[in-house]
Amino acid sequence: NHPHHQHQSGSTPGQNPPGSQGLSTRRELYERDFPVYKQPVEVGCFSLDSERRFFNDSRQMRYYVEPDRNPNFDLRDGYKDRFIKRDDSVKEKLDHILRWIVANRSKLNSRVTPASSCALDVDFVTWRGHLTKLLTTPYETREGWLLAVTRFRGTLYISEVETEAARRERENRTERHEEMMYWGYKFEQYTCADNIHSLPDPGGVVNTNEAFCTVVQTRLADHRLLFSGEVDCRDKDPNAPAPPACYVELKTSAEICTPKQRSNLHRFKLLKWWAQSFLPGVPRVVAGFRDHEGVVVSMETFHISKISHLIKNEYNCWKPTVCMNFCCDFLSFVKHVATEDNPSVVYLFSWEPHRDVTYSIHRDSHYSFLPHWYVEEMTS
Ligand code: 0WD
Ligand code: CA
């Protein structure tokens, strides 16, 4: 009596249901065994400095310094006078990952044959954040997405396109919302040091151009993935396990005062936190709970491997297997649809809540995102 059996008439996930060209996002279709997801392996890293310049090294790595159980971090401090905000109207697409690939090509093609000496040994290249959106899609009721896909030398590149709704929201943020977006970065400043011997410097400037990113390789069923994600900090113990197991993800969230608020954290926030950290194999999330004035009043560590147990007691809750199976079937769908190997062709996959995933094809359009320098580099 598997919910899957309702769809025997050929409309299995990953194939086009009859009479439509889409992929369903209904949860019931993805409740099967957890797919194979190989332990992610870090194959490299890169840093973006205070001016958003790329470096093929870990210079922006930071070290986690465990705060008091009941800290008193004022997250509003410095918003007006010690904050340099990245210009988020600049769309960087996959550029930083592509720069990393060009600098580290030898690490990637292990199967060197005369005919395909430039081809990467992976099926998909993307940002971790794009995969997080795919994992949470069966449970998302508010925000749709647009993902541009190009097949080039056998590899599928996935790069997000901002939706009209997201652009409107970005351009019309309230002052309160702008300030609250700063709080997460300020929390990082209270809990992270620049090296293993130093302490956090809450008096410094918060600059959101700076980033340390890991590059990991893994496999989801028969999809070989290469993706990069921003990492907040690592365990400063030199005996900590190797990356990504030593990494720590930092979050802030509203203080929990009622059982209903705890339940909502489990049902909605832990889904996003789990998906984001599970993908690159980051084992723990440290949350700072803040009051309405932006003061962190308590801390809690969530171990990613324990989150699936934590949520089992919640009514009508999300399931990790649904997230992973949907992502897997979406990637199969992309492989099936995006067949023309051409750096200037974009297959634009589009999704709105309560709808199927659909796609359209664009040649030499403003959607093309693989830069000429990358295409040249990989063709020679
Ligand atoms: O321009 C864009 N639309 C995108 C840029 C989309 C996706 C990623 N990026 C860039 C970001 O600028 C950042 O350098 O990629 C990097 C992060 O990639 P990711 O790890 O794949 O993204 P995600 O998992 O969504 O975010 C991780 C962290 C966030 O932490 P929280 O705890 O808030 O989830 O990266 C930061 C943020 O700290 N971040 C960003 N920083 C600057 N600009 C952005 C952004 N647009 N998005 C996330
Ligand atoms: Ca974070």
Tab-separated table of C-alpha atoms and ligand atoms in Angstrom:
chain	number	residue	atom	x	y	z
A	1	ASN	CA	0.000	0.000	0.000
A	2	HIS	CA	2.725	2.407	-1.023
A	3	PRO	CA	1.558	5.897	-2.010
A	4	HIS	CA	3.689	5.467	-5.093
A	5	HIS	CA	1.280	3.034	-6.621
A	6	GLN	CA	-1.253	5.749	-7.337
A	7	HIS	CA	0.982	6.765	-10.185
A	8	GLN	CA	1.403	3.559	-12.115
A	9	SER	CA	0.148	4.978	-15.389
A	10	GLY	CA	3.631	6.012	-16.433
A	11	SER	CA	3.850	9.198	-14.418
A	12	THR	CA	6.678	8.097	-12.174
A	13	PRO	CA	8.773	10.916	-10.790
A	14	GLY	CA	11.639	11.834	-13.070
A	15	GLN	CA	9.663	11.196	-16.213
A	16	ASN	CA	7.220	13.505	-17.910
A	17	PRO	CA	3.722	12.618	-16.756
A	18	PRO	CA	1.375	12.016	-19.707
A	19	GLY	CA	-0.181	15.194	-21.016
A	20	SER	CA	2.361	17.430	-19.322
A	21	GLN	CA	6.035	18.235	-19.609
A	22	GLY	CA	6.568	18.756	-15.898
A	23	LEU	CA	7.913	17.041	-12.826
A	24	SER	CA	5.564	16.707	-9.867
A	25	THR	CA	6.680	18.005	-6.463
A	26	ARG	CA	3.977	16.152	-4.462
A	27	ARG	CA	5.496	14.699	-1.297
A	28	GLU	CA	3.754	11.316	-1.520
A	29	LEU	CA	5.636	10.545	-4.738
A	30	TYR	CA	8.994	10.678	-3.004
A	31	GLU	CA	8.350	8.555	0.088
A	32	ARG	CA	10.606	5.655	-0.787
A	33	ASP	CA	13.881	4.320	0.586
A	34	PHE	CA	16.596	6.887	1.224
A	35	PRO	CA	18.781	7.093	-1.904
A	36	VAL	CA	22.517	6.457	-1.854
A	37	TYR	CA	24.279	9.642	-0.789
A	38	LYS	CA	28.007	9.159	-0.571
A	39	GLN	CA	29.972	10.772	2.244
A	40	PRO	CA	30.931	14.197	0.802
A	41	VAL	CA	34.686	14.658	0.310
A	42	GLU	CA	36.305	18.079	0.395
A	43	VAL	CA	38.379	18.444	-2.776
A	44	GLY	CA	39.410	22.044	-2.161
A	45	CYS	CA	38.340	25.431	-0.888
A	46	PHE	CA	38.561	29.104	-1.758
A	47	SER	CA	38.222	32.485	-0.106
A	48	LEU	CA	36.617	35.787	-1.068
A	49	ASP	CA	38.200	38.817	0.583
A	50	SER	CA	36.735	42.124	1.821
A	51	GLU	CA	36.551	43.321	-1.800
A	52	ARG	CA	35.105	40.035	-3.060
A	53	ARG	CA	38.380	39.008	-4.712
A	54	PHE	CA	38.920	35.272	-5.250
A	55	PHE	CA	41.806	33.345	-3.650
A	56	ASN	CA	42.432	29.646	-4.190
A	57	ASP	CA	43.148	29.069	-0.473
A	58	SER	CA	41.681	29.104	3.050
A	59	ARG	CA	42.738	32.608	4.144
A	60	GLN	CA	39.165	33.468	5.215
A	61	MET	CA	38.752	30.383	7.423
A	62	ARG	CA	37.556	31.219	10.937
A	63	TYR	CA	37.653	29.284	14.224
A	64	TYR	CA	34.702	28.614	16.501
A	65	VAL	CA	35.036	29.864	20.076
A	66	GLU	CA	32.312	28.398	22.252
A	67	PRO	CA	30.459	31.179	24.073
A	68	ASP	CA	28.806	31.120	27.453
A	69	ARG	CA	25.617	29.041	27.693
A	70	ASN	CA	23.749	32.259	28.447
A	71	PRO	CA	25.544	34.978	26.521
A	72	ASN	CA	24.421	38.565	26.147
A	73	PHE	CA	25.409	39.316	22.573
A	74	ASP	CA	23.907	42.537	21.263
A	75	LEU	CA	23.386	41.771	17.584
A	76	ARG	CA	22.369	45.366	16.779
A	77	ASP	CA	25.769	46.730	17.759
A	78	GLY	CA	27.678	48.137	14.774
A	79	TYR	CA	24.823	48.022	12.260
A	80	LYS	CA	24.989	51.766	11.665
A	81	ASP	CA	28.724	52.373	11.872
A	82	ARG	CA	30.719	49.105	11.488
A	83	PHE	CA	28.960	47.278	8.645
A	84	ILE	CA	30.043	46.848	5.027
A	85	LYS	CA	27.328	45.062	3.087
A	86	ARG	CA	27.923	43.061	-0.069
A	87	ASP	CA	26.066	44.493	-3.081
A	88	ASP	CA	23.484	41.743	-3.609
A	89	SER	CA	22.260	43.224	-6.889
A	90	VAL	CA	25.532	41.911	-8.413
A	91	LYS	CA	24.840	38.403	-9.733
A	92	GLU	CA	28.010	36.335	-9.575
A	93	LYS	CA	26.366	33.172	-10.903
A	94	LEU	CA	28.845	30.260	-10.845
A	95	ASP	CA	31.903	32.447	-11.500
A	96	HIS	CA	33.810	31.727	-8.261
A	97	ILE	CA	33.298	27.965	-8.592
A	98	LEU	CA	34.405	28.109	-12.225
A	99	ARG	CA	37.558	29.986	-11.208
A	100	TRP	CA	38.233	27.268	-8.655
A	101	ILE	CA	37.732	24.559	-11.324
A	102	VAL	CA	40.146	26.251	-13.725
A	103	ALA	CA	42.763	26.503	-10.954
A	104	ASN	CA	42.291	22.879	-9.862
A	105	ARG	CA	41.475	21.016	-13.065
A	106	SER	CA	44.117	18.364	-12.477
A	107	LYS	CA	42.388	17.272	-9.257
A	108	LEU	CA	39.169	16.601	-11.116
A	109	ASN	CA	39.770	14.642	-14.300
A	110	SER	CA	41.090	11.311	-13.196
A	111	ARG	CA	39.984	9.577	-16.400
A	112	VAL	CA	42.446	11.194	-18.767
A	113	THR	CA	41.757	10.046	-22.287
A	114	PRO	CA	43.020	11.837	-25.405
A	115	ALA	CA	39.467	12.480	-26.610
A	116	SER	CA	38.141	14.054	-23.417
A	117	SER	CA	41.157	15.301	-21.509
A	118	CYS	CA	39.277	18.468	-20.511
A	119	ALA	CA	36.004	16.905	-19.464
A	120	LEU	CA	35.315	16.976	-15.744
A	121	ASP	CA	34.488	13.680	-14.125
A	122	VAL	CA	31.204	15.013	-12.696
A	123	ASP	CA	27.608	15.232	-13.884
A	124	PHE	CA	26.623	18.445	-12.056
A	125	VAL	CA	28.387	21.624	-10.930
A	126	THR	CA	26.458	24.063	-8.745
A	127	TRP	CA	26.227	25.981	-5.460
A	128	ARG	CA	25.216	24.072	-2.331
A	129	GLY	CA	22.491	26.714	-1.791
A	130	HIS	CA	20.809	25.708	-5.080
A	131	LEU	CA	20.722	22.066	-3.968
A	132	THR	CA	19.273	23.147	-0.596
A	133	LYS	CA	16.394	24.781	-2.498
A	134	LEU	CA	15.787	21.533	-4.382
A	135	LEU	CA	15.812	19.461	-1.191
A	136	THR	CA	13.186	21.671	0.461
A	137	THR	CA	10.946	22.087	-2.613
A	138	PRO	CA	8.340	19.400	-1.685
A	139	TYR	CA	7.696	21.350	1.560
A	140	GLU	CA	7.983	24.913	0.267
A	141	THR	CA	4.687	26.823	0.108
A	142	ARG	CA	5.876	30.413	-0.317
A	143	GLU	CA	8.817	30.921	-2.674
A	144	GLY	CA	9.329	29.481	-6.155
A	145	TRP	CA	12.637	29.251	-8.007
A	146	LEU	CA	14.283	29.481	-11.416
A	147	LEU	CA	17.309	27.332	-12.198
A	148	ALA	CA	19.288	27.789	-15.418
A	149	VAL	CA	21.046	24.664	-16.730
A	150	THR	CA	23.726	24.415	-19.420
A	151	ARG	CA	25.322	21.193	-20.667
A	152	PHE	CA	28.965	21.756	-21.559
A	153	ARG	CA	31.415	18.943	-22.309
A	154	GLY	CA	29.080	16.431	-20.717
A	155	THR	CA	28.744	18.284	-17.396
A	156	LEU	CA	25.511	20.020	-16.378
A	157	TYR	CA	25.992	23.438	-14.749
A	158	ILE	CA	23.123	24.711	-12.586
A	159	SER	CA	22.902	28.435	-11.768
A	160	GLU	CA	20.033	30.230	-10.089
A	161	VAL	CA	18.144	33.087	-11.735
A	162	GLU	CA	16.426	35.559	-9.424
A	163	THR	CA	12.630	35.381	-9.738
A	164	GLU	CA	10.586	38.548	-10.248
A	165	ALA	CA	9.087	38.043	-6.779
A	166	ALA	CA	12.520	37.694	-5.173
A	167	ARG	CA	13.774	40.823	-6.951
A	168	ARG	CA	10.757	42.822	-5.763
A	169	GLU	CA	11.320	41.580	-2.224
A	170	ARG	CA	15.029	42.450	-2.340
A	171	GLU	CA	14.304	45.952	-3.641
A	172	ASN	CA	11.543	46.602	-1.092
A	173	ARG	CA	13.031	45.302	2.150
A	174	THR	CA	12.011	47.209	5.260
A	175	GLU	CA	14.656	48.838	7.423
A	176	ARG	CA	13.776	46.302	10.161
A	177	HIS	CA	14.362	43.407	7.731
A	178	GLU	CA	17.684	44.900	6.529
A	179	GLU	CA	18.840	45.153	10.133
A	180	MET	CA	17.718	41.622	10.978
A	181	MET	CA	19.742	40.278	8.040
A	182	TYR	CA	22.813	41.833	9.713
A	183	TRP	CA	22.160	39.962	12.974
A	184	GLY	CA	23.303	36.605	11.592
A	185	TYR	CA	26.657	38.065	10.514
A	186	LYS	CA	27.092	39.874	13.824
A	187	PHE	CA	26.532	36.585	15.653
A	188	GLU	CA	29.374	35.075	13.583
A	189	GLN	CA	31.638	37.915	14.727
A	190	TYR	CA	30.844	37.179	18.404
A	191	THR	CA	31.649	33.465	18.019
A	192	CYS	CA	34.497	33.276	15.479
A	193	ALA	CA	38.214	34.058	15.746
A	194	ASP	CA	40.670	34.606	12.876
A	195	ASN	CA	43.109	31.960	14.110
A	196	ILE	CA	43.302	29.183	16.711
A	197	HIS	CA	45.095	31.346	19.283
A	198	SER	CA	43.001	34.508	19.049
A	199	LEU	CA	39.575	35.481	20.383
A	200	PRO	CA	36.531	36.932	18.589
A	201	ASP	CA	36.652	40.706	18.090
A	202	PRO	CA	33.132	42.140	18.521
A	203	GLY	CA	34.562	45.639	18.078
A	204	GLY	CA	35.617	45.039	14.464
A	205	VAL	CA	33.816	45.717	11.187
A	206	VAL	CA	31.332	43.197	9.768
A	207	ASN	CA	32.015	42.859	6.034
A	208	THR	CA	29.710	40.434	4.192
A	209	ASN	CA	31.944	40.356	1.109
A	210	GLU	CA	34.255	38.020	3.009
A	211	ALA	CA	33.634	34.304	2.650
A	212	PHE	CA	35.314	30.950	3.051
A	213	CYS	CA	33.874	28.255	0.765
A	214	THR	CA	34.431	24.512	0.705
A	215	VAL	CA	34.301	22.543	-2.550
A	216	VAL	CA	32.998	19.010	-2.136
A	217	GLN	CA	32.464	16.014	-4.345
A	218	THR	CA	29.867	13.345	-3.713
A	219	ARG	CA	27.272	11.154	-5.436
A	220	LEU	CA	23.475	11.076	-5.116
A	221	ALA	CA	22.287	7.756	-6.628
A	222	ASP	CA	23.858	7.889	-10.130
A	223	HIS	CA	24.496	11.653	-10.104
A	224	ARG	CA	28.117	12.702	-9.520
A	225	LEU	CA	28.056	16.125	-7.900
A	226	LEU	CA	30.620	18.889	-7.437
A	227	PHE	CA	29.398	21.843	-5.421
A	228	SER	CA	30.626	24.647	-3.224
A	229	GLY	CA	29.140	26.103	-0.070
A	230	GLU	CA	30.047	28.892	2.309
A	231	VAL	CA	31.331	27.609	5.671
A	232	ASP	CA	31.054	29.806	8.775
A	233	CYS	CA	33.911	28.336	10.828
A	234	ARG	CA	35.685	25.200	12.010
A	235	ASP	CA	36.454	23.510	15.313
A	236	LYS	CA	39.699	25.085	16.556
A	237	ASP	CA	40.974	21.875	18.149
A	238	PRO	CA	43.917	20.778	15.968
A	239	ASN	CA	42.861	17.158	16.690
A	240	ALA	CA	39.371	17.711	15.286
A	241	PRO	CA	38.435	15.472	12.327
A	242	ALA	CA	39.364	16.529	8.789
A	243	PRO	CA	37.015	18.801	6.784
A	244	PRO	CA	34.082	18.787	6.293
A	245	ALA	CA	33.572	16.994	9.663
A	246	CYS	CA	35.241	19.813	11.642
A	247	TYR	CA	33.013	22.541	10.190
A	248	VAL	CA	30.367	24.373	12.206
A	249	GLU	CA	27.299	26.160	10.787
A	250	LEU	CA	26.058	29.172	12.792
A	251	LYS	CA	22.435	30.308	12.920
A	252	THR	CA	20.350	32.808	14.824
A	253	SER	CA	16.697	32.286	15.560
A	254	ALA	CA	13.946	33.838	17.640
A	255	GLU	CA	13.945	32.820	21.302
A	256	ILE	CA	11.705	29.847	22.135
A	257	CYS	CA	9.151	30.479	24.876
A	258	THR	CA	6.285	28.063	24.142
A	259	PRO	CA	5.936	24.394	23.035
A	260	LYS	CA	4.263	25.698	19.872
A	261	GLN	CA	7.386	27.756	19.035
A	262	ARG	CA	9.601	24.703	19.628
A	263	SER	CA	7.354	22.656	17.346
A	264	ASN	CA	7.548	25.323	14.612
A	265	LEU	CA	11.342	25.347	14.862
A	266	HIS	CA	11.335	21.597	14.269
A	267	ARG	CA	8.790	21.666	11.452
A	268	PHE	CA	10.096	24.615	9.430
A	269	LYS	CA	13.560	25.855	10.424
A	270	LEU	CA	15.217	22.500	11.072
A	271	LEU	CA	14.230	21.438	7.537
A	272	LYS	CA	16.332	24.273	6.078
A	273	TRP	CA	19.158	23.828	8.577
A	274	TRP	CA	19.293	20.079	8.012
A	275	ALA	CA	19.232	20.306	4.196
A	276	GLN	CA	21.943	22.971	4.049
A	277	SER	CA	24.421	21.170	6.311
A	278	PHE	CA	23.634	17.570	5.387
A	279	LEU	CA	24.589	18.228	1.748
A	280	PRO	CA	28.281	19.091	2.380
A	281	GLY	CA	28.586	16.815	5.425
A	282	VAL	CA	28.781	19.575	8.035
A	283	PRO	CA	27.925	17.710	11.264
A	284	ARG	CA	26.611	20.447	13.558
A	285	VAL	CA	24.657	23.682	13.669
A	286	VAL	CA	25.137	26.061	16.597
A	287	ALA	CA	22.080	28.244	17.142
A	288	GLY	CA	21.943	31.486	19.071
A	289	PHE	CA	18.429	32.328	20.245
A	290	ARG	CA	17.706	36.058	20.395
A	291	ASP	CA	14.944	38.206	21.791
A	292	HIS	CA	13.033	40.867	19.835
A	293	GLU	CA	15.696	43.460	20.621
A	294	GLY	CA	18.362	41.315	18.962
A	295	VAL	CA	20.069	40.105	22.128
A	296	VAL	CA	21.233	36.469	22.093
A	297	VAL	CA	19.989	34.942	25.338
A	298	SER	CA	20.705	31.219	24.877
A	299	MET	CA	22.595	28.741	22.727
A	300	GLU	CA	21.882	25.244	21.464
A	301	THR	CA	23.853	22.781	19.341
A	302	PHE	CA	21.984	20.626	16.805
A	303	HIS	CA	23.738	17.530	15.496
A	304	ILE	CA	22.649	16.952	11.888
A	305	SER	CA	22.594	13.163	12.352
A	306	LYS	CA	20.141	13.545	15.245
A	307	ILE	CA	17.681	15.921	13.566
A	308	SER	CA	15.699	13.141	11.868
A	309	HIS	CA	15.014	11.638	15.329
A	310	LEU	CA	14.129	15.021	16.843
A	311	ILE	CA	11.372	15.613	14.290
A	312	LYS	CA	9.771	12.147	14.410
A	313	ASN	CA	7.419	13.260	17.209
A	314	GLU	CA	6.054	16.184	15.206
A	315	TYR	CA	2.675	15.837	13.509
A	316	ASN	CA	2.742	16.154	9.701
A	317	CYS	CA	6.477	16.817	9.624
A	318	TRP	CA	9.029	16.829	6.791
A	319	LYS	CA	11.017	13.722	5.908
A	320	PRO	CA	14.662	13.650	4.803
A	321	THR	CA	13.956	10.834	2.311
A	322	VAL	CA	11.355	12.956	0.475
A	323	CYS	CA	13.890	15.780	0.148
A	324	MET	CA	16.643	13.541	-1.195
A	325	ASN	CA	14.419	11.533	-3.557
A	326	PHE	CA	12.913	14.698	-5.029
A	327	CYS	CA	16.381	16.172	-5.621
A	328	CYS	CA	17.516	12.908	-7.197
A	329	ASP	CA	14.514	12.766	-9.534
A	330	PHE	CA	14.908	16.420	-10.457
A	331	LEU	CA	18.536	15.774	-11.456
A	332	SER	CA	17.414	12.780	-13.573
A	333	PHE	CA	14.780	15.031	-15.165
A	334	VAL	CA	17.494	17.615	-15.974
A	335	LYS	CA	19.761	14.975	-17.548
A	336	HIS	CA	16.846	13.808	-19.697
A	337	VAL	CA	15.802	17.322	-20.807
A	338	ALA	CA	19.130	19.176	-21.192
A	339	THR	CA	20.616	17.127	-24.010
A	340	GLU	CA	22.279	19.669	-26.316
A	341	ASP	CA	25.919	20.154	-25.333
A	342	ASN	CA	26.370	23.860	-25.994
A	343	PRO	CA	27.677	26.583	-23.638
A	344	SER	CA	25.241	29.186	-24.997
A	345	VAL	CA	22.082	27.100	-24.594
A	346	VAL	CA	20.143	27.417	-21.337
A	347	TYR	CA	17.385	25.102	-20.174
A	348	LEU	CA	15.423	27.205	-17.698
A	349	PHE	CA	13.657	25.117	-15.039
A	350	SER	CA	10.919	26.943	-13.263
A	351	TRP	CA	8.829	26.146	-10.208
A	352	GLU	CA	6.062	27.857	-8.235
A	353	PRO	CA	4.492	26.376	-5.072
A	354	HIS	CA	1.578	23.954	-5.766
A	355	ARG	CA	2.749	23.526	-9.386
A	356	ASP	CA	4.878	21.035	-11.332
A	357	VAL	CA	8.436	21.885	-12.392
A	358	THR	CA	8.395	23.044	-16.029
A	359	TYR	CA	11.131	24.196	-18.405
A	360	SER	CA	11.837	26.352	-21.446
A	361	ILE	CA	14.836	26.498	-23.814
A	362	HIS	CA	16.856	29.645	-24.581
A	363	ARG	CA	19.624	30.064	-27.178
A	364	ASP	CA	22.168	32.914	-26.951
A	365	SER	CA	19.897	34.746	-24.512
A	366	HIS	CA	20.576	36.864	-21.432
A	367	TYR	CA	20.203	33.605	-19.457
A	368	SER	CA	23.537	32.225	-20.763
A	369	PHE	CA	25.868	32.126	-17.769
A	370	LEU	CA	29.088	30.246	-18.646
A	371	PRO	CA	31.687	33.014	-19.141
A	372	HIS	CA	33.810	33.071	-22.309
A	373	TRP	CA	37.023	32.741	-20.297
A	374	TYR	CA	35.736	29.471	-18.841
A	375	VAL	CA	34.595	28.026	-22.161
A	376	GLU	CA	37.944	28.974	-23.765
A	377	GLU	CA	39.937	27.503	-20.888
A	378	MET	CA	38.047	24.198	-20.960
A	379	THR	CA	38.099	23.903	-24.750
A	380	SER	CA	41.854	24.343	-25.200
B	1	0WD	O1	24.090	35.756	-6.132
B	1	0WD	C1	23.412	34.824	-5.759
B	1	0WD	N1	22.111	34.770	-6.001
B	1	0WD	C2	24.020	33.719	-4.996
B	1	0WD	C3	25.267	33.855	-4.475
B	1	0WD	C4	23.253	32.516	-4.828
B	1	0WD	C5	23.932	31.514	-4.089
B	1	0WD	C6	25.183	31.717	-3.592
B	1	0WD	N2	25.839	32.864	-3.779
B	1	0WD	C7	27.152	33.042	-3.215
B	1	0WD	C8	27.098	33.869	-1.982
B	1	0WD	O2	27.437	35.170	-2.285
B	1	0WD	C9	28.108	33.214	-1.064
B	1	0WD	O3	29.404	33.677	-1.290
B	1	0WD	O4	27.607	31.800	-2.822
B	1	0WD	C10	28.094	31.805	-1.496
B	1	0WD	C11	27.237	30.959	-0.579
B	1	0WD	O5	26.846	29.887	-1.272
B	1	0WD	P1	26.025	28.690	-0.619
B	1	0WD	O6	26.738	28.217	0.569
B	1	0WD	O7	25.723	27.777	-1.731
B	1	0WD	O8	24.670	29.451	-0.183
B	1	0WD	P2	23.699	29.171	1.047
B	1	0WD	O9	23.826	27.808	1.572
B	1	0WD	O10	22.365	29.636	0.588
B	1	0WD	O11	24.185	30.215	2.113
B	1	0WD	C12	25.260	29.975	2.990
B	1	0WD	C13	25.688	31.275	3.617
B	1	0WD	C14	24.560	32.012	4.299
B	1	0WD	O12	24.476	31.579	5.632
B	1	0WD	P3	23.050	31.378	6.354
B	1	0WD	O13	23.388	30.888	7.718
B	1	0WD	O14	22.365	32.697	6.318
B	1	0WD	O15	22.309	30.320	5.540
B	1	0WD	O16	26.215	32.138	2.634
B	1	0WD	C15	25.795	33.466	2.914
B	1	0WD	C16	24.998	33.442	4.197
B	1	0WD	O17	25.858	33.761	5.255
B	1	0WD	N3	25.057	33.901	1.740
B	1	0WD	C17	25.310	34.986	1.094
B	1	0WD	N4	26.227	35.903	1.306
B	1	0WD	C18	26.236	36.948	0.465
B	1	0WD	N5	25.388	37.051	-0.587
B	1	0WD	C19	24.386	35.035	0.034
B	1	0WD	C20	24.440	36.128	-0.823
B	1	0WD	N6	23.606	36.260	-1.850
B	1	0WD	N7	23.613	33.955	0.078
B	1	0WD	C21	24.041	33.285	1.125
B	2	CA	CA	25.270	30.639	8.911
